[in-house]
Amino acid sequence: MEKLIRTKVKDLLRQEPGKDVLAKGWVRTKRGNKNVSFIALNDGSTINNIQVVVDAGKFNEEQLKKITTGACIGVTGALVASLGNGQSVEIQAKEIEIFGEADPETYPLQKKGHTMEFLRSIAHLRPRTNTFGAVLRIRHAMAFAIHKYFNDKGFVYLHTPLITASDCEGAGEMFQVTTLDMKNPPLKEDGSIDYSQDFFGKQTSLTVSGQLEGELGAMALGEIYTFGPTFRAENSNTPRHLAEFWMIEPEMAFYEIEDNMNLAEDFIKSLVKYALDNCYDDIKFLNDMFDKELIERLQSVIKTDFVRLTYTEGIRILEESGEKFEFPVSWGVDLQSEHERYLVERHFGKPVIMTDYPKEIKAFYMKQNADGKTVRGMDVLFPKIGEIIGGSERESSLEKLEARIAEIGMGRESLEWYLDTRRFGSAPHSGFGLGFERLLLFVTGMSNIRDVIPFPRTPKNAEY
Ligand code: 4AD
Ligand code: MG
């Protein structure tokens, strides 16, 4: 037989029957009887399998026995119209090559219906399940859509460093990066560690945000975005926190808080629309398997105007709700996800952009309001997720920024380069950070953030 080029399953399923084809992939199931076997073959290009029909009489029995769930095979055969329902075409096998067997006794993905917890314990194999195939394809599509969105708008993709000497969020949740001997570090006279002898000659960490460097870019290129890994050593074992997550941080010169909110709302809506337009098969699968309201929720977000609400109004609504919260609310407290979800899911029934937070609960760089108490921060709060975006207009006045840094007792030495943006040609500017995995939680309907990233890093867990 002539040598054929492999066609992906996704493309085979769209082809007209009639030709000989070559498919390669992993066996999801094999069923049938002595005379005929039906193999469901998947190659990761789509949630859908192609059915391979094997006439047992034409193949060696020993070889057929090796075709079990999880095995990897190549099938050459005729693409024919399928009589079974569920697919329009199938392959009538003529030749089968076995690339790799999968011992039925030990291959962990035999049966369907594994728990998500079990699948997390075999994260190296879970991409072979329908669920993780769908999630990972959607993850890819969203990453692509993000670059497309900003590229279409003329934003510059800026690569900000992963190793840094500054703590953007000022929360002290950084992973240290060092080559010093931990058993015997060089010490200064006062007994503290002498970081001048460390690799970078100073104390460094993995970044918690690319924003500060992003601002440098915006103050030169106008509109930039970052999209990269972000690290937080916060000991939060929740379904919404990772120690290593991906963040998208646009930063725009000449944007005030309103412009920032408009961009954030348009950005999320475009991404959700992109997902519905381009990942419908995968979303439909997740909708039917896990979350019957997923598609409806995605469609509704695209059509809805997000509520815009100040923190002060939000607190009033929560106080007047008569609801018993685990964490009591009063003006000045940081909102917990139970509060955010009350506002979004129960009170308004739509996404909320909350603004003007007390300065004490927000980072040093946010623009100070005239009331002396609040800052021009904005969080976008989503159903099922809580905070999906955090951002602000930035303080552009050198004087006010210096005063705030002094007020909260931040070390200024490591921030002089940042202050230069305010010293030389300062301008109003704004930006925000979208947690990529939080977006994916929303788009996929998954309920645990560990299930929307291939290899999750959480407290006490860094497998693979
Ligand atoms: O609200 P955050 O901390 O804001 C910043 O880092 C700003 N520098 C962003 C900016 O203005 N450029 O984080 C932004 C978003 C959150 O809204 C959330 O979606 C996500 O990042 N995020 C996390 N996602 C997963 N795991 C964690 N531990 C996260 N911490 C924050
Ligand atoms: Mg935040």
Coordinates of C-alpha atoms and ligand atoms in Angstrom, one line a residue:
M1 CA 0.0 0.0 0.0
E2 CA 1.3 3.5 -0.7
K3 CA 2.7 5.4 2.2
L4 CA 0.2 7.8 3.6
I5 CA 0.7 10.9 5.7
R6 CA -1.0 10.9 9.1
T7 CA -4.2 12.9 9.3
K8 CA -5.4 14.3 12.6
V9 CA -8.6 12.9 14.0
K10 CA -10.2 16.4 14.1
D11 CA -9.6 16.7 10.3
L12 CA -10.7 13.1 9.5
L13 CA -14.0 13.7 11.2
R14 CA -14.6 16.6 8.8
Q15 CA -13.6 14.7 5.6
E16 CA -15.8 13.1 3.0
P17 CA -15.6 9.3 3.0
G18 CA -13.9 7.5 0.1
K19 CA -10.1 7.7 0.6
D20 CA -7.6 5.7 2.4
V21 CA -6.2 7.4 5.5
L22 CA -3.7 7.0 8.2
A23 CA -4.6 7.9 11.8
K24 CA -2.4 7.7 14.9
G25 CA -3.5 8.0 18.5
W26 CA -4.3 6.3 21.8
V27 CA -7.0 3.7 22.3
R28 CA -9.7 5.0 24.5
T29 CA -11.8 1.8 24.3
K30 CA -12.1 -1.4 22.4
R31 CA -15.3 -3.4 22.3
G32 CA -16.9 -5.9 20.0
N33 CA -16.9 -9.7 19.6
K34 CA -14.9 -12.6 18.0
N35 CA -15.6 -11.3 14.5
V36 CA -15.3 -7.5 14.7
S37 CA -13.8 -5.0 17.1
F38 CA -14.6 -1.3 17.4
I39 CA -11.7 0.9 18.6
A40 CA -12.3 4.4 19.8
L41 CA -9.1 6.3 18.9
N42 CA -8.2 9.7 20.1
D43 CA -5.1 11.8 19.2
G44 CA -5.8 14.9 21.3
S45 CA -6.7 17.1 18.4
T46 CA -10.4 17.0 19.4
I47 CA -12.6 15.7 22.2
N48 CA -14.1 13.4 19.6
N49 CA -12.8 9.9 18.8
I50 CA -12.6 8.3 15.5
Q51 CA -14.1 4.8 15.3
V52 CA -11.9 2.1 13.8
V53 CA -13.6 -1.0 12.7
V54 CA -11.5 -4.1 12.7
D55 CA -12.5 -7.3 10.9
A56 CA -10.9 -9.9 13.2
G57 CA -10.5 -12.4 10.4
K58 CA -8.1 -10.1 8.6
F59 CA -5.7 -9.7 11.6
N60 CA -3.5 -11.7 13.7
E61 CA -5.2 -12.6 17.0
E62 CA -2.1 -12.0 19.1
Q63 CA -1.7 -8.5 17.6
L64 CA -5.3 -7.6 18.3
K65 CA -5.0 -8.6 21.9
K66 CA -2.3 -6.0 22.4
I67 CA -4.7 -3.2 21.4
T68 CA -6.0 -2.3 24.8
T69 CA -7.1 0.9 26.5
G70 CA -4.2 3.3 26.6
A71 CA -2.1 1.6 23.8
C72 CA -0.8 3.8 21.0
I73 CA -1.4 2.6 17.5
G74 CA -1.4 3.7 13.9
V75 CA -4.2 2.6 11.6
T76 CA -4.3 2.6 7.9
G77 CA -7.7 2.0 6.3
A78 CA -10.5 3.3 4.2
L79 CA -12.5 6.3 5.5
V80 CA -16.1 5.2 5.1
A81 CA -19.5 6.5 6.0
S82 CA -20.4 5.3 9.5
L83 CA -23.7 3.5 10.1
G84 CA -23.5 3.9 13.9
N85 CA -24.8 7.0 15.3
G86 CA -22.5 9.6 16.9
Q87 CA -20.1 9.9 14.0
S88 CA -20.3 10.5 10.3
V89 CA -17.2 8.6 9.3
E90 CA -15.1 5.7 10.6
I91 CA -12.0 3.8 9.5
Q92 CA -12.2 0.3 8.1
A93 CA -8.8 -1.0 9.2
K94 CA -6.5 -2.5 6.7
E95 CA -3.2 -2.3 8.6
I96 CA -2.5 -1.6 12.3
E97 CA 0.9 -0.8 13.7
I98 CA 1.3 -0.9 17.5
F99 CA 3.6 1.8 18.7
G100 CA 3.3 1.2 22.4
E101 CA 1.3 -1.3 24.5
A102 CA -0.5 -0.4 27.8
D103 CA -0.7 -3.3 30.2
P104 CA -4.4 -3.5 31.3
E105 CA -3.3 -4.7 34.7
T106 CA -1.3 -1.5 35.5
Y107 CA -2.5 1.3 33.2
P108 CA -4.3 3.6 35.6
L109 CA -6.9 5.0 33.3
Q110 CA -8.9 1.9 32.6
K111 CA -12.4 2.7 33.8
K112 CA -14.2 6.0 33.2
G113 CA -15.4 8.1 36.1
H114 CA -12.2 8.7 38.1
T115 CA -12.4 11.3 40.7
M116 CA -10.6 14.6 40.1
E117 CA -8.5 13.9 43.2
F118 CA -7.3 10.6 41.8
L119 CA -6.5 12.2 38.5
R120 CA -4.4 14.9 40.3
S121 CA -2.3 12.1 41.7
I122 CA -1.5 11.0 38.1
A123 CA -1.2 14.4 36.6
H124 CA 1.4 12.9 34.2
L125 CA -1.3 10.8 32.5
R126 CA -4.5 12.9 33.1
P127 CA -4.1 14.8 29.8
R128 CA -5.2 11.5 28.2
T129 CA -8.7 11.9 29.7
N130 CA -11.5 13.6 27.9
T131 CA -11.8 16.2 30.7
F132 CA -8.1 17.2 30.7
G133 CA -7.9 17.1 26.9
A134 CA -10.7 19.6 26.8
V135 CA -9.3 21.8 29.5
L136 CA -5.8 21.9 28.0
R137 CA -7.2 22.7 24.5
I138 CA -9.3 25.5 26.0
R139 CA -6.2 26.7 27.9
H140 CA -4.2 26.9 24.7
A141 CA -7.0 28.7 22.9
M142 CA -7.4 31.3 25.6
A143 CA -3.6 31.9 25.6
F144 CA -3.8 32.5 21.9
A145 CA -6.9 34.7 22.2
I146 CA -5.1 36.9 24.7
H147 CA -2.2 37.5 22.4
K148 CA -4.5 38.1 19.5
Y149 CA -6.6 40.5 21.5
F150 CA -3.7 42.7 22.5
N151 CA -1.9 42.4 19.2
D152 CA -5.1 43.6 17.4
K153 CA -5.2 46.6 19.7
G154 CA -1.5 47.5 19.2
F155 CA -0.2 46.5 22.6
V156 CA 3.4 45.4 22.9
Y157 CA 4.1 42.1 24.6
L158 CA 6.7 42.9 27.2
H159 CA 8.8 40.2 28.9
T160 CA 9.3 41.2 32.5
P161 CA 11.8 39.3 34.7
L162 CA 10.9 36.3 36.7
I163 CA 13.8 36.9 39.1
T164 CA 13.5 40.2 40.9
A165 CA 14.7 42.2 43.8
S166 CA 11.4 44.1 44.4
D167 CA 8.1 43.0 46.0
C168 CA 5.4 44.5 43.8
E169 CA 2.5 43.7 46.0
G170 CA 4.3 44.4 49.2
A171 CA 2.8 41.3 50.8
G172 CA 6.0 39.5 51.5
E173 CA 4.8 36.3 49.9
M174 CA 7.9 35.7 47.8
F175 CA 10.0 32.6 47.1
Q176 CA 13.6 33.4 47.6
V177 CA 16.2 32.7 44.8
T178 CA 19.7 32.0 46.1
T179 CA 22.8 30.0 45.5
L180 CA 24.1 30.6 49.0
D181 CA 24.9 27.5 51.0
M182 CA 21.9 27.2 53.2
K183 CA 23.7 25.3 55.9
N184 CA 26.5 27.8 56.1
P185 CA 25.6 31.2 54.6
P186 CA 28.1 34.1 54.8
L187 CA 27.1 36.5 57.6
K188 CA 27.6 40.2 58.1
E189 CA 29.0 41.5 61.4
D190 CA 25.5 41.9 62.8
G191 CA 24.8 38.2 62.2
S192 CA 22.4 38.8 59.2
I193 CA 23.0 37.0 55.9
D194 CA 25.4 38.7 53.6
Y195 CA 23.6 38.7 50.3
S196 CA 26.3 40.7 48.6
Q197 CA 28.0 37.3 48.3
D198 CA 24.9 35.8 46.7
F199 CA 24.6 35.1 42.9
F200 CA 23.1 38.5 42.1
G201 CA 24.9 40.4 44.8
K202 CA 21.6 41.1 46.5
Q203 CA 18.6 39.3 47.9
T204 CA 16.3 38.2 45.1
S205 CA 13.0 36.3 44.7
L206 CA 10.6 35.0 42.1
T207 CA 8.3 37.7 40.9
V208 CA 4.8 38.1 42.4
S209 CA 3.8 40.4 39.5
G210 CA 5.4 42.0 36.4
Q211 CA 3.5 45.2 37.0
L212 CA 6.3 47.5 38.2
E213 CA 8.4 46.6 35.2
G214 CA 5.3 46.8 33.0
E215 CA 4.8 50.4 34.1
L216 CA 8.3 51.2 32.8
G217 CA 7.2 49.7 29.4
A218 CA 3.9 51.6 29.3
M219 CA 5.7 54.9 30.0
A220 CA 7.7 54.4 26.9
L221 CA 5.7 52.2 24.5
G222 CA 2.2 53.5 25.5
E223 CA 0.4 50.2 25.9
I224 CA 2.0 46.9 26.9
Y225 CA 1.0 43.6 28.4
T226 CA 2.8 40.9 30.1
F227 CA 1.8 37.2 30.1
G228 CA 3.9 34.9 32.2
P229 CA 4.4 32.8 35.3
T230 CA 3.9 34.4 38.7
F231 CA 4.9 33.0 42.1
R232 CA 3.3 33.5 45.5
A233 CA 4.4 31.8 48.6
E234 CA 1.0 32.4 50.3
N235 CA 0.0 29.4 52.3
S236 CA -3.6 29.3 51.0
N237 CA -4.8 25.9 50.4
T238 CA -8.0 26.9 48.5
P239 CA -9.6 25.9 45.2
R240 CA -8.6 29.3 43.8
H241 CA -4.9 29.7 44.8
L242 CA -1.8 28.3 43.2
A243 CA 1.8 29.0 44.3
E244 CA 2.7 29.2 40.6
F245 CA 0.1 30.7 38.3
W246 CA 0.1 32.7 35.1
M247 CA -0.9 36.3 34.9
I248 CA -1.8 38.7 32.2
E249 CA -0.9 42.3 33.1
P250 CA -1.8 45.1 30.6
E251 CA -0.5 48.5 31.5
M252 CA -1.6 51.6 29.6
A253 CA -0.3 55.2 29.5
F254 CA -3.1 57.9 29.6
Y255 CA -5.7 55.5 30.9
E256 CA -7.7 56.6 33.9
I257 CA -9.7 54.2 36.0
E258 CA -12.8 54.4 33.8
D259 CA -10.7 53.4 30.7
N260 CA -9.1 50.7 32.7
M261 CA -12.5 49.2 33.7
N262 CA -13.8 49.5 30.1
L263 CA -10.8 47.6 28.9
A264 CA -11.0 44.9 31.6
E265 CA -14.7 44.3 30.8
D266 CA -14.2 44.2 27.0
F267 CA -11.2 42.0 27.4
I268 CA -12.9 39.3 29.5
K269 CA -16.0 39.4 27.3
S270 CA -13.9 38.9 24.1
L271 CA -12.1 36.0 25.7
V272 CA -15.3 34.3 26.7
K273 CA -16.7 34.9 23.2
Y274 CA -13.6 33.5 21.6
A275 CA -14.0 30.3 23.7
L276 CA -17.6 29.8 22.7
D277 CA -16.8 30.5 19.1
N278 CA -13.7 28.3 18.9
C279 CA -13.9 25.6 21.6
Y280 CA -17.6 24.7 21.5
D281 CA -17.1 20.9 21.4
D282 CA -14.9 21.0 24.5
I283 CA -17.1 23.4 26.4
K284 CA -20.2 21.4 25.5
F285 CA -18.4 18.3 26.9
L286 CA -17.6 20.0 30.1
N287 CA -21.1 21.5 30.3
D288 CA -22.7 18.1 30.0
M289 CA -20.3 16.3 32.3
F290 CA -19.7 18.7 35.1
D291 CA -21.7 21.9 35.0
K292 CA -25.0 22.0 33.2
E293 CA -25.2 25.8 33.4
L294 CA -21.7 26.5 32.0
I295 CA -22.7 27.5 28.5
E296 CA -25.6 29.6 29.7
R297 CA -23.3 31.4 32.2
L298 CA -20.7 32.1 29.5
Q299 CA -23.3 33.4 27.1
S300 CA -24.8 35.6 29.7
V301 CA -21.5 37.2 30.7
I302 CA -21.0 38.3 27.1
K303 CA -24.3 40.1 27.0
T304 CA -24.3 41.6 30.5
D305 CA -23.1 45.0 31.5
F306 CA -20.9 44.5 34.6
V307 CA -22.1 46.3 37.7
R308 CA -19.8 49.2 38.8
L309 CA -19.8 49.7 42.5
T310 CA -17.6 51.4 45.1
Y311 CA -16.2 49.4 48.0
T312 CA -18.1 51.7 50.4
E313 CA -21.4 50.9 48.6
G314 CA -20.5 47.2 48.5
I315 CA -19.9 47.2 52.3
R316 CA -23.3 48.8 52.9
I317 CA -25.0 46.2 50.8
L318 CA -23.3 43.4 52.7
E319 CA -24.0 45.0 56.1
E320 CA -27.7 45.4 55.2
S321 CA -28.0 41.9 53.7
G322 CA -28.8 40.3 57.1
E323 CA -26.5 37.5 56.0
K324 CA -24.3 35.7 58.6
F325 CA -20.8 35.7 57.1
E326 CA -18.0 33.6 58.5
F327 CA -15.9 36.8 58.4
P328 CA -17.9 39.8 59.6
V329 CA -18.0 42.9 57.4
S330 CA -17.4 46.5 58.2
W331 CA -15.8 49.4 56.4
G332 CA -12.0 48.8 56.2
V333 CA -12.0 45.0 56.1
D334 CA -10.5 43.1 53.1
L335 CA -13.4 41.3 51.3
Q336 CA -13.3 37.5 51.5
S337 CA -14.5 35.4 48.7
E338 CA -17.8 34.7 50.5
H339 CA -18.5 38.5 50.4
E340 CA -17.6 38.8 46.8
R341 CA -19.7 35.9 45.8
Y342 CA -22.7 37.2 47.8
L343 CA -22.6 40.4 45.8
V344 CA -22.0 38.8 42.5
E345 CA -24.2 35.7 42.8
R346 CA -27.0 36.6 45.1
H347 CA -27.3 40.4 45.2
F348 CA -26.6 41.4 41.6
G349 CA -26.6 38.2 39.7
K350 CA -23.8 39.5 37.4
P351 CA -20.1 40.4 37.4
V352 CA -19.2 43.4 39.5
I353 CA -16.3 45.8 39.2
M354 CA -15.6 47.2 42.6
T355 CA -13.6 50.4 43.0
D356 CA -12.2 52.8 45.6
Y357 CA -10.9 50.6 48.3
P358 CA -9.5 51.7 51.6
K359 CA -5.8 52.4 51.0
E360 CA -4.7 50.2 53.9
I361 CA -5.8 47.0 52.2
K362 CA -4.3 47.8 48.8
A363 CA -0.8 48.1 47.4
F364 CA 1.4 51.3 47.6
Y365 CA 1.2 52.2 43.9
M366 CA -2.5 52.8 43.6
K367 CA -3.7 56.4 42.9
Q368 CA -4.9 58.1 46.0
N369 CA -8.4 59.6 46.1
A370 CA -9.0 63.2 47.3
D371 CA -10.8 61.8 50.5
G372 CA -7.4 60.7 51.8
K373 CA -8.9 57.3 52.7
T374 CA -9.4 55.4 49.5
V375 CA -7.5 54.5 46.4
R376 CA -8.5 54.1 42.8
G377 CA -8.2 50.3 42.8
M378 CA -10.6 48.0 40.9
D379 CA -11.3 44.4 41.3
V380 CA -13.4 42.4 38.9
L381 CA -15.6 39.9 40.7
F382 CA -17.0 36.9 39.0
P383 CA -19.7 34.3 39.7
K384 CA -18.2 31.1 41.1
I385 CA -14.7 32.6 41.2
G386 CA -14.8 35.8 43.3
E387 CA -11.8 38.0 42.3
I388 CA -10.7 37.3 38.7
I389 CA -8.9 40.7 38.0
G390 CA -7.1 43.1 40.3
G391 CA -6.0 46.5 39.0
S392 CA -5.9 50.2 39.5
E393 CA -5.1 53.6 38.2
R394 CA -1.5 54.2 39.3
E395 CA -0.3 57.1 41.5
S396 CA 1.4 59.3 39.0
S397 CA 2.5 62.0 41.4
L398 CA 6.1 61.6 42.7
E399 CA 5.3 63.4 45.9
K400 CA 2.3 61.4 46.8
L401 CA 4.0 58.1 45.9
E402 CA 7.0 58.9 48.0
A403 CA 4.8 59.9 50.9
R404 CA 2.9 56.6 50.7
I405 CA 6.1 54.5 50.5
A406 CA 7.4 56.3 53.6
E407 CA 4.0 56.0 55.4
I408 CA 4.0 52.2 55.1
G409 CA 7.7 51.9 55.7
M410 CA 8.7 50.3 52.5
G411 CA 12.4 50.1 51.6
R412 CA 12.9 52.8 49.0
E413 CA 16.4 51.9 47.8
S414 CA 15.1 49.1 45.6
L415 CA 12.4 51.3 44.1
E416 CA 14.4 54.4 42.8
W417 CA 14.2 53.1 39.3
Y418 CA 10.4 52.9 39.6
L419 CA 10.2 56.4 41.0
D420 CA 12.1 57.6 37.9
T421 CA 8.9 57.1 35.9
R422 CA 7.2 59.7 38.1
R423 CA 10.3 61.9 38.2
F424 CA 10.7 62.1 34.4
G425 CA 7.7 62.6 32.1
S426 CA 5.1 61.1 34.5
A427 CA 1.6 60.6 33.1
P428 CA -1.7 59.2 34.3
H429 CA -1.7 55.5 33.6
S430 CA -3.5 52.3 34.7
G431 CA -3.4 48.6 34.4
F432 CA -4.7 45.3 35.8
G433 CA -3.8 41.7 36.3
L434 CA -6.0 38.8 35.2
G435 CA -5.3 35.5 36.8
F436 CA -5.1 33.1 33.8
E437 CA -6.2 30.1 35.8
R438 CA -9.1 32.0 37.4
L439 CA -10.3 32.9 33.9
L440 CA -10.0 29.2 33.0
L441 CA -12.0 28.2 36.0
F442 CA -14.8 30.4 34.7
V443 CA -14.5 29.3 31.1
T444 CA -14.2 25.5 31.8
G445 CA -16.6 25.4 34.8
M446 CA -14.0 23.4 36.7
S447 CA -14.3 23.9 40.4
N448 CA -10.6 23.5 41.5
I449 CA -7.8 25.6 40.1
R450 CA -5.5 22.5 40.3
D451 CA -7.5 21.1 37.4
V452 CA -6.9 24.0 34.9
I453 CA -3.1 23.9 34.9
P454 CA -1.1 20.9 33.7
F455 CA 1.2 20.6 36.7
P456 CA -0.2 22.5 39.7
R457 CA 2.1 23.9 42.4
T458 CA 0.5 24.2 45.8
P459 CA 1.7 24.1 49.4
K460 CA 3.5 20.7 49.9
N461 CA 3.1 19.7 46.2
A462 CA 5.6 20.1 43.4
E463 CA 5.5 16.8 41.6
Y464 CA 7.0 16.4 38.1
Ligands
4AD1 O1 -4.8 41.2 42.7 P1 -3.4 40.8 42.4 O2 -2.5 40.5 43.5 O3 -2.8 42.1 41.6 C1 -1.5 42.2 41.1 O4 -0.7 41.4 41.2 C2 -1.4 43.5 40.4 N1 0.1 43.8 40.3 C3 -2.0 43.4 39.0 C4 -1.9 44.6 38.2 O5 -2.5 45.6 38.5 N2 -1.1 44.6 37.2 O6 -3.4 39.6 41.4 C5 -4.1 39.8 40.1 C6 -4.9 38.6 39.8 C7 -6.0 38.2 40.8 O7 -7.1 39.0 40.6 C8 -6.2 36.8 40.6 O8 -7.0 36.6 39.5 C9 -4.8 36.3 40.3 O9 -4.1 37.4 39.8 N3 -4.2 35.7 41.4 C10 -4.0 34.3 41.6 N4 -4.4 33.3 40.9 C11 -4.0 32.1 41.3 N5 -3.4 31.8 42.4 C12 -3.0 32.8 43.2 N6 -2.3 32.6 44.4 C13 -3.3 34.2 42.8 N7 -3.1 35.4 43.3 C14 -3.6 36.3 42.5
MG2 MG -6.1 41.3 44.3

